[in-house]
mmCIF file of C-alpha atoms and ligand atoms in Angstrom:
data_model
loop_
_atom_site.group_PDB
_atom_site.id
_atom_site.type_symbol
_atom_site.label_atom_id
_atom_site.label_comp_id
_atom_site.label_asym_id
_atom_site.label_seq_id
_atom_site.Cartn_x
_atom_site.Cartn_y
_atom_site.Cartn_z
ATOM 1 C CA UNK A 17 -21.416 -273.261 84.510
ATOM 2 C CA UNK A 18 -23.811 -272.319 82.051
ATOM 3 C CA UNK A 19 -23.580 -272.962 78.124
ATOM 4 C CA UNK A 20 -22.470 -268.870 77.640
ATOM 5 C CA UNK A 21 -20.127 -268.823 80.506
ATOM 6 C CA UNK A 22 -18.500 -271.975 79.160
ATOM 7 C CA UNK A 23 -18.782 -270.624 75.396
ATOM 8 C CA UNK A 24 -16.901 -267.642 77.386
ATOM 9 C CA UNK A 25 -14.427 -269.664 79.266
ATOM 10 C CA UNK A 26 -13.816 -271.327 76.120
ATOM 11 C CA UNK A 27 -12.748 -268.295 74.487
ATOM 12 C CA UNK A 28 -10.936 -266.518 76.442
ATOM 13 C CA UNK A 29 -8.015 -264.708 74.950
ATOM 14 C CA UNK A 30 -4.539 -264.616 76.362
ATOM 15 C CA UNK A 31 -1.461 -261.957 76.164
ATOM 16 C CA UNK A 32 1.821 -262.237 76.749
ATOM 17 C CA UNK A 33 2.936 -259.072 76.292
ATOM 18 C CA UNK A 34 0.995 -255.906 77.571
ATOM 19 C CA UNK A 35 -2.927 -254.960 75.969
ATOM 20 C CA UNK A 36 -5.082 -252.190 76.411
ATOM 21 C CA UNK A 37 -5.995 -251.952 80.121
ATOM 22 C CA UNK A 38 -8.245 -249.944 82.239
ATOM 23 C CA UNK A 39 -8.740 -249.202 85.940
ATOM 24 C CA UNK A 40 -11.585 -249.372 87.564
ATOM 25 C CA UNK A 41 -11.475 -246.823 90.876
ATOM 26 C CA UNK A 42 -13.916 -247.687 93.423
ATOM 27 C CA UNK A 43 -14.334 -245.106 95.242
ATOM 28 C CA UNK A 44 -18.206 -245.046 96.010
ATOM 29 C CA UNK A 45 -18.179 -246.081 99.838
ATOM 30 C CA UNK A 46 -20.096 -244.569 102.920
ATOM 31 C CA UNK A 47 -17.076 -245.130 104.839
ATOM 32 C CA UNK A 48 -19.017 -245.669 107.994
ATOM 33 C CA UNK A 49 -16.171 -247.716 109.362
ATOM 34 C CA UNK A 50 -13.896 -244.360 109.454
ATOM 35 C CA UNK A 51 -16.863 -242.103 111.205
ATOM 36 C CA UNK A 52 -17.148 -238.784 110.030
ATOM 37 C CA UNK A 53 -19.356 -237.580 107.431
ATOM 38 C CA UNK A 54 -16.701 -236.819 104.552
ATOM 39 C CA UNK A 55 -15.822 -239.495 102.226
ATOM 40 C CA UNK A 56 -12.248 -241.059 103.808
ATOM 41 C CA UNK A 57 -10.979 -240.518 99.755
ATOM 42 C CA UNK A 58 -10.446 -237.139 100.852
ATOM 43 C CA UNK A 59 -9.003 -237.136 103.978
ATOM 44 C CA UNK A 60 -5.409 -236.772 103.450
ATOM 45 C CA UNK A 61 -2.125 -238.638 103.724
ATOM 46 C CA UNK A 62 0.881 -236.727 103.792
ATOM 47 C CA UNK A 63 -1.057 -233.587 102.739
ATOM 48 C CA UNK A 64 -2.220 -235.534 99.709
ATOM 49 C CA UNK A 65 -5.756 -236.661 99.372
ATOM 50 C CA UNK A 66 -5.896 -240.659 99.646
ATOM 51 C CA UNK A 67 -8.012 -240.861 96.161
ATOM 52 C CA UNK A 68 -5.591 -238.699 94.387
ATOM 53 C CA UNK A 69 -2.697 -240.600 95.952
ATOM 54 C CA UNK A 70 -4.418 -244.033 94.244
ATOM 55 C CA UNK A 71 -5.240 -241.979 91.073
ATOM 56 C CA UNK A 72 -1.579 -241.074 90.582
ATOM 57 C CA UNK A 73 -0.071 -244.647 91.071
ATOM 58 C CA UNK A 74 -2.705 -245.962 88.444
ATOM 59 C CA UNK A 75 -1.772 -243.123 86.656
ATOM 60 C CA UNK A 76 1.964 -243.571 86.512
ATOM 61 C CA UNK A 77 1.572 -247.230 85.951
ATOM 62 C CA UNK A 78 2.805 -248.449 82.321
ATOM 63 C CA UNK A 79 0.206 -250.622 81.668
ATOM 64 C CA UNK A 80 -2.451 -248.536 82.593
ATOM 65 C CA UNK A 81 -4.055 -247.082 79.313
ATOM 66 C CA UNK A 82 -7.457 -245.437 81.149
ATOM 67 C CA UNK A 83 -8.967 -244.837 84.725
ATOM 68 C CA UNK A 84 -12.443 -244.921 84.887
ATOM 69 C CA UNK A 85 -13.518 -243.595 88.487
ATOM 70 C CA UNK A 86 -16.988 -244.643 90.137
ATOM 71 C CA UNK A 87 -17.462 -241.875 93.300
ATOM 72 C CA UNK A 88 -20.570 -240.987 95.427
ATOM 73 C CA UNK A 89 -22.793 -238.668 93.343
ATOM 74 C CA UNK A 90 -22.181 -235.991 96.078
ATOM 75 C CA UNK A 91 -18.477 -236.178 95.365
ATOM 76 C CA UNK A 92 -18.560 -236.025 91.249
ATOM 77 C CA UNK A 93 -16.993 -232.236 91.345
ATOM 78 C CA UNK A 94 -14.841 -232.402 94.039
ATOM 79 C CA UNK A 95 -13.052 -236.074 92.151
ATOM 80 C CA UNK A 96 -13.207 -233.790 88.966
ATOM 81 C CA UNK A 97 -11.320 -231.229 90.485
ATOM 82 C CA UNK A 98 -8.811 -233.606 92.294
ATOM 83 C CA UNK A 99 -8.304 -235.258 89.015
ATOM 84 C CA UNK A 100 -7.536 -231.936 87.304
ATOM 85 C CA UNK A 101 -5.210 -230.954 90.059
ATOM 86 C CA UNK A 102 -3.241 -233.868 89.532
ATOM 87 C CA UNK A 103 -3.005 -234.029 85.940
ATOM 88 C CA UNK A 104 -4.486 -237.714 85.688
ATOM 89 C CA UNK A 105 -4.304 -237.372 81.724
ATOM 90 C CA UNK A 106 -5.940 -241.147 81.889
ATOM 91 C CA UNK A 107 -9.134 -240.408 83.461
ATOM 92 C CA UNK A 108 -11.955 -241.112 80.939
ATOM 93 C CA UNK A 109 -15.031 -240.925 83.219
ATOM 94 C CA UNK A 110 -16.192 -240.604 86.696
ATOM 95 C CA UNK A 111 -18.976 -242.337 87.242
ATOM 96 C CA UNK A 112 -21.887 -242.131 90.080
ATOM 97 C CA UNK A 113 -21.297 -245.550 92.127
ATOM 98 C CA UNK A 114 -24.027 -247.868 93.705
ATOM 99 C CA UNK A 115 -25.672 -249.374 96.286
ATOM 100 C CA UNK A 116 -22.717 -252.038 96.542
ATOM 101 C CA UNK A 117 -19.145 -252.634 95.580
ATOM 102 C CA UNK A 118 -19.982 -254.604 92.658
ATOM 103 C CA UNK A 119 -23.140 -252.081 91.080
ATOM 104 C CA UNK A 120 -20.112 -249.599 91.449
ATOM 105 C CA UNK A 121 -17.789 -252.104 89.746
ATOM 106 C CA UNK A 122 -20.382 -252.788 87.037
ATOM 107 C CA UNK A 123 -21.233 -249.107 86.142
ATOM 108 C CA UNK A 124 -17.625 -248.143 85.987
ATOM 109 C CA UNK A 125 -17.300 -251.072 83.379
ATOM 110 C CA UNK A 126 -20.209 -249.375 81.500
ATOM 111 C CA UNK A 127 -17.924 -246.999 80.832
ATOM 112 C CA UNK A 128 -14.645 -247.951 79.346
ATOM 113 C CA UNK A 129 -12.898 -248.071 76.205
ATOM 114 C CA UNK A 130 -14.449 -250.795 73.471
ATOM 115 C CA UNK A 131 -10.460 -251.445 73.182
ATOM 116 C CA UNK A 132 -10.215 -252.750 76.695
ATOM 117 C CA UNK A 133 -9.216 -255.733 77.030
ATOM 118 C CA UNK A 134 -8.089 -256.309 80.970
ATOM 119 C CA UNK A 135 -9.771 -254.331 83.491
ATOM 120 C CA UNK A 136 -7.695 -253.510 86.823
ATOM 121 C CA UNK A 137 -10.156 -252.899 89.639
ATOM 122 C CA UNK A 138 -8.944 -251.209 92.428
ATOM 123 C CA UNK A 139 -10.244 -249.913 95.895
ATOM 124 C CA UNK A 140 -9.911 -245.944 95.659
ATOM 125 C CA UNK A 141 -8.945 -246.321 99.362
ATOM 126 C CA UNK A 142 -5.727 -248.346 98.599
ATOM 127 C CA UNK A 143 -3.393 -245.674 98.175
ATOM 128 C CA UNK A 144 -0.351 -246.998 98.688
ATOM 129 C CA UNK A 145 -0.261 -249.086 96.586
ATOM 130 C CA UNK A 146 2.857 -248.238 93.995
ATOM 131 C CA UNK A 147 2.815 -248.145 90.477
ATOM 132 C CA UNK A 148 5.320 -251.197 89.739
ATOM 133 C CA UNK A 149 2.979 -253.262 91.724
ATOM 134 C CA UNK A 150 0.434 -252.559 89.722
ATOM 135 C CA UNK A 151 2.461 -253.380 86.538
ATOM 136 C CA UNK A 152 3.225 -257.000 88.021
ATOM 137 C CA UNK A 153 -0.536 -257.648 88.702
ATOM 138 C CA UNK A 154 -1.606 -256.722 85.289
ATOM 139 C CA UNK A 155 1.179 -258.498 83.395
ATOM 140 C CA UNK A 156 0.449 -261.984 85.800
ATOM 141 C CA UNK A 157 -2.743 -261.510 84.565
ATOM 142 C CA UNK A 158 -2.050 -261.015 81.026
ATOM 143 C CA UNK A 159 -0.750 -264.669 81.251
ATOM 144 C CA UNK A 160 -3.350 -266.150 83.482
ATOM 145 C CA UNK A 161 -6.242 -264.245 82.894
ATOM 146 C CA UNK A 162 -6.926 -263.415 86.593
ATOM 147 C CA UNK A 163 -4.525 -262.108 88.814
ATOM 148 C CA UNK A 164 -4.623 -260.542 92.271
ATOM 149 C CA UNK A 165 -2.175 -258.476 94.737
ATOM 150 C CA UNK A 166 -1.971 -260.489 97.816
ATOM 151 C CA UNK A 167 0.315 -260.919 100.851
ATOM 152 C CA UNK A 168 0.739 -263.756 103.055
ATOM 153 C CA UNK A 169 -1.201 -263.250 105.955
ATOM 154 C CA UNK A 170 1.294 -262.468 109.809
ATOM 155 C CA UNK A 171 -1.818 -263.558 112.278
ATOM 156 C CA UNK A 172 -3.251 -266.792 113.031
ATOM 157 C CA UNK A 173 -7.008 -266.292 111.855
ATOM 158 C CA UNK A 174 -9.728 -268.196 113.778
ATOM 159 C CA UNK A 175 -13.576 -268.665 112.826
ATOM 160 C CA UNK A 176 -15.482 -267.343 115.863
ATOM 161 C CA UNK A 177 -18.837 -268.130 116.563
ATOM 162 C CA UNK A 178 -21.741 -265.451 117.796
ATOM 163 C CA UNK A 179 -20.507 -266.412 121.116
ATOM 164 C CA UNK A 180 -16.867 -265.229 120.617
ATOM 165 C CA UNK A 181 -16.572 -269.335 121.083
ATOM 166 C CA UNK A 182 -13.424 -270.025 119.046
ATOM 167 C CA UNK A 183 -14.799 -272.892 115.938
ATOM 168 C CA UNK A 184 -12.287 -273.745 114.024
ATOM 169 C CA UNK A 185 -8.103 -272.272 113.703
ATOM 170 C CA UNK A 186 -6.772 -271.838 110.000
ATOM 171 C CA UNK A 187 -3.625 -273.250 108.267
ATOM 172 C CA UNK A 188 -2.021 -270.053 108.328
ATOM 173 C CA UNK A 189 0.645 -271.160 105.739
ATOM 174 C CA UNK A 190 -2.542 -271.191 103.242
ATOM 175 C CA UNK A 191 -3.575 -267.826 104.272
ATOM 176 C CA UNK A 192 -2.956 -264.839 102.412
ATOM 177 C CA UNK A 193 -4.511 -261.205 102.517
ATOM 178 C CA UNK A 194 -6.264 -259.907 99.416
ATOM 179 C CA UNK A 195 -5.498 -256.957 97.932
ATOM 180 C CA UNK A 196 -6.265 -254.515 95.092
ATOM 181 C CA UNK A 197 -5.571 -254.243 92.031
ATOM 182 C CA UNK A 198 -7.348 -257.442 90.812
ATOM 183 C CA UNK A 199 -6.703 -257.729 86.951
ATOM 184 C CA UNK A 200 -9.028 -259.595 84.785
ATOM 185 C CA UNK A 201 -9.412 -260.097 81.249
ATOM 186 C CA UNK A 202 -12.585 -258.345 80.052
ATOM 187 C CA UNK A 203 -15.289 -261.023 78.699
ATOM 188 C CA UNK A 204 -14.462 -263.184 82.221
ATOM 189 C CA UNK A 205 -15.012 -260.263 84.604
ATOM 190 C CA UNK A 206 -18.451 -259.631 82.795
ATOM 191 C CA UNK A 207 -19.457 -263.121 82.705
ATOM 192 C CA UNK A 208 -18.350 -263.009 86.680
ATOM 193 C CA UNK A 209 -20.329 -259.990 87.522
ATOM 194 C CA UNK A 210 -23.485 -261.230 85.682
ATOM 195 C CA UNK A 211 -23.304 -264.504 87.797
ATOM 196 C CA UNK A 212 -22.698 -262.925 90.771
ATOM 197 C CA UNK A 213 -25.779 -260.688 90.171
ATOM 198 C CA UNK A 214 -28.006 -263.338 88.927
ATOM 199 C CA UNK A 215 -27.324 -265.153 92.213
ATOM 200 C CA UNK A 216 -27.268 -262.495 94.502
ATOM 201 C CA UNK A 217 -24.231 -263.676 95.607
ATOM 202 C CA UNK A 218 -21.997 -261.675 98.201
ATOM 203 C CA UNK A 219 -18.555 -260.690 98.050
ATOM 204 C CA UNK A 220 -15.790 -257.825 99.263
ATOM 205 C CA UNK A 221 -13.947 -258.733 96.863
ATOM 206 C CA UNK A 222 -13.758 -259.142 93.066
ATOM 207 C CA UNK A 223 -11.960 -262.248 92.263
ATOM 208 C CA UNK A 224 -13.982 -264.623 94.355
ATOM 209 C CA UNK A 225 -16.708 -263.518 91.655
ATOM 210 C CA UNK A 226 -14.566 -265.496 89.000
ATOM 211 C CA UNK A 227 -14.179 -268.439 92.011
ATOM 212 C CA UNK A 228 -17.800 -268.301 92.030
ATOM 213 C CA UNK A 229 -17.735 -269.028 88.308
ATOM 214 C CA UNK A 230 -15.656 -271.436 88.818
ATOM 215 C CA UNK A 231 -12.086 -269.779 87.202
ATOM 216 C CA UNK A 232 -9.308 -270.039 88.713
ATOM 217 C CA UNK A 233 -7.520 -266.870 89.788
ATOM 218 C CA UNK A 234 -3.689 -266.279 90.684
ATOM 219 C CA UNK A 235 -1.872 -263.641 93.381
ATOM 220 C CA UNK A 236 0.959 -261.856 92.987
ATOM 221 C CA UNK A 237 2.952 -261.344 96.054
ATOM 222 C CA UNK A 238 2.824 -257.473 97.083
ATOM 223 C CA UNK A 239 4.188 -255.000 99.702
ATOM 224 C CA UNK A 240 2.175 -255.606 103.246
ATOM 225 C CA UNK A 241 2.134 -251.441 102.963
ATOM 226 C CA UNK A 242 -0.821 -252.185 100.506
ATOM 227 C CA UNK A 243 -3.153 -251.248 103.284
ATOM 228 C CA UNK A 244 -6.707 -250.009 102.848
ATOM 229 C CA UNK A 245 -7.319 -246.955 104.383
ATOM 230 C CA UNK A 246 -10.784 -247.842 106.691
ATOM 231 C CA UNK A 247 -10.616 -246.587 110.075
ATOM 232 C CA UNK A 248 -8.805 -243.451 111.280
ATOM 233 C CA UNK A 249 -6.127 -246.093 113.030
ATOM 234 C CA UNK A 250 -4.995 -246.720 109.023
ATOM 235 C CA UNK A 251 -4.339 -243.054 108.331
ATOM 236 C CA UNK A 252 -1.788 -243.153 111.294
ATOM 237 C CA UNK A 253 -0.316 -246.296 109.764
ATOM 238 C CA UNK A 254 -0.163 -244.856 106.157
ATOM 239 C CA UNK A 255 1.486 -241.700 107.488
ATOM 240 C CA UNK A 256 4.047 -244.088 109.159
ATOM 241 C CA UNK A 257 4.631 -245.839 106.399
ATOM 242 C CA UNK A 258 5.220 -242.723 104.167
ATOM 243 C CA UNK A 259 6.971 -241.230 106.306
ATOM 244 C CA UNK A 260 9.540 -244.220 106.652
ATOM 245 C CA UNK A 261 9.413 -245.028 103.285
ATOM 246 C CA UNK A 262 10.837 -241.436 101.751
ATOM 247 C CA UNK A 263 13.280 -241.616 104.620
ATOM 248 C CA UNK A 264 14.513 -245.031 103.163
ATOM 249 C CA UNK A 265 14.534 -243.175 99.488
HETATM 250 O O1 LIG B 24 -16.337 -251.644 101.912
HETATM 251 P P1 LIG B 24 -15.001 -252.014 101.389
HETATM 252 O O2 LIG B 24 -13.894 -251.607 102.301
HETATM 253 O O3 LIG B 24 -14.865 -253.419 100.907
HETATM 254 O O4 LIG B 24 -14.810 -251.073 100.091
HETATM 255 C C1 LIG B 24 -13.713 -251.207 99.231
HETATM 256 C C2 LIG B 24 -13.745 -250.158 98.149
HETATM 257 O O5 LIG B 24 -14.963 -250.268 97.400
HETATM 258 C C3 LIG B 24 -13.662 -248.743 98.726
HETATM 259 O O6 LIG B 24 -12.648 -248.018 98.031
HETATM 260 C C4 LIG B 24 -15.059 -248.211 98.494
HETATM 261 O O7 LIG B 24 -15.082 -246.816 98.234
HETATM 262 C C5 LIG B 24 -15.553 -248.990 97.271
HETATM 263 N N1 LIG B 24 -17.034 -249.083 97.236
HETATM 264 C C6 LIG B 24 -17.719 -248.572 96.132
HETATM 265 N N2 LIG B 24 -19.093 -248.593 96.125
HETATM 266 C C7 LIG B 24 -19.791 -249.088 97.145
HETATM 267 C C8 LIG B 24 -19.127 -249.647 98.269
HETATM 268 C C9 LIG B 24 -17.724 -249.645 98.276
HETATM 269 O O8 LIG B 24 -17.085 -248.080 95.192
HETATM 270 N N3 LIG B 24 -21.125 -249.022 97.099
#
């Protein structure tokens, strides 16, 4: 750790109680993995588009104070209209993404509010995610600085080599699936994406940028419904899942 990260680290400010808070929507993806040449944020899930389904949990959540959206440059109209369909009152920007998850991360943070405090980052394609959820993540964080949604993992994971030789298996008891939102407080997710630039170091997901600098980070247990939408065998999923959830309602 270097004398500005620990200068940082050092002064990192804590809340108990809830701050200002803004989302960060990724939403900037190829989505090669669902085939197709549309972005997957508008393919629909129960005749609602999956970004505007994300946009209207963030939305709805209390601590949520802005949304800042990060979309393909192609897509900037169609997320304004979306947005404007739904009524998110919250959205401050939308924001042409990058190359990578974390340029999209860092050009979203360009753009929000000097009274932020916390940013939630979220993947646009998590959509089912629900807006009490996202409330527990951000007030975990609040207290520890860095909080993630997570789920303990149902699968044995294995580390395969090239081969499909089977290496090593994994304590599954230790396992758990990462999720979005992943709450940070503001000055540590900078410091964290400057480090993680500066090194050219790869991740999919957010927090292990703060591992990387060496901060710890805490989950917060969440539904196993938190699915990202990637392939079209998660749209058939979500569907399910909707479909059994408003019949449980
Ligand atoms: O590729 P992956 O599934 O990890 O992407 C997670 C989220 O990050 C998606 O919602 C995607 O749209 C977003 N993303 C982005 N900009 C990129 C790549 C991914 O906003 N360049």
């Amino acid at each position: 750790m270097n004398p500005v990260e620990k200068q940082i680290l050092g002064k990192v400010f804590r809340s108990k109680q809830k701050t200002f808070t803004s989302a960060l929507i990724l939403a900037a993806g190829s989505s090669t993995r669902m085939g197709g040449s549309d972005s997957k944020q508008f393919l629909c899930v129960g005749g609602i588009p999956v970004l505007a389904r994300t946009l209207l949990a963030y939305q709805r959540a209390e601590c949520i104070d802005e949304i800042v959206v990060a979309t393909r440059i192609e897509d900037i109209q169609r997320v304004e209209k979306l947005v404007a369909d739904c009524n998110i009152t919250k959205l401050t920007a939308i924001v042409a993404g990058g190359v990578d998850r974390v340029e999209s991360a860092h050009l979203a943070l360009d753009h929000i509010s000097p009274k932020t405090r916390f940013v939630a980052v979220a993947d646009g394609a998590r959509c089912l995610i629900r807006p009490d959820e996202i409330d527990r993540v951000c007030r975990a964080a609040y207290q520890k600085n860095a909080a993630v949604a997570a789920c303990p993992i149902v699968d044995t994971v294995k580390r395969v080599g090239a081969l499909g030789n089977v290496r090593e298996t994994l304590n599954r008891n230790e396992l758990w699936a990462i999720q979005t939102p992943q709450v940070f407080q503001i000055s540590l997710y900078a410091a964290a994406i400057t480090r993680t630039e500066a090194d050219e170091f790869p991740v999919t997901d957010d927090s292990s940028m703060l591992e990387h600098l060496g901060y710890g980070v805490y989950t917060v247990p969440c539904s196993r419904n938190n699915i990202k939408i990637t392939t079209p065998e998660d749209l058939i999923l979500a569907e399910a899942i909707l479909a059994a959830e408003e019949k449980a309602e």
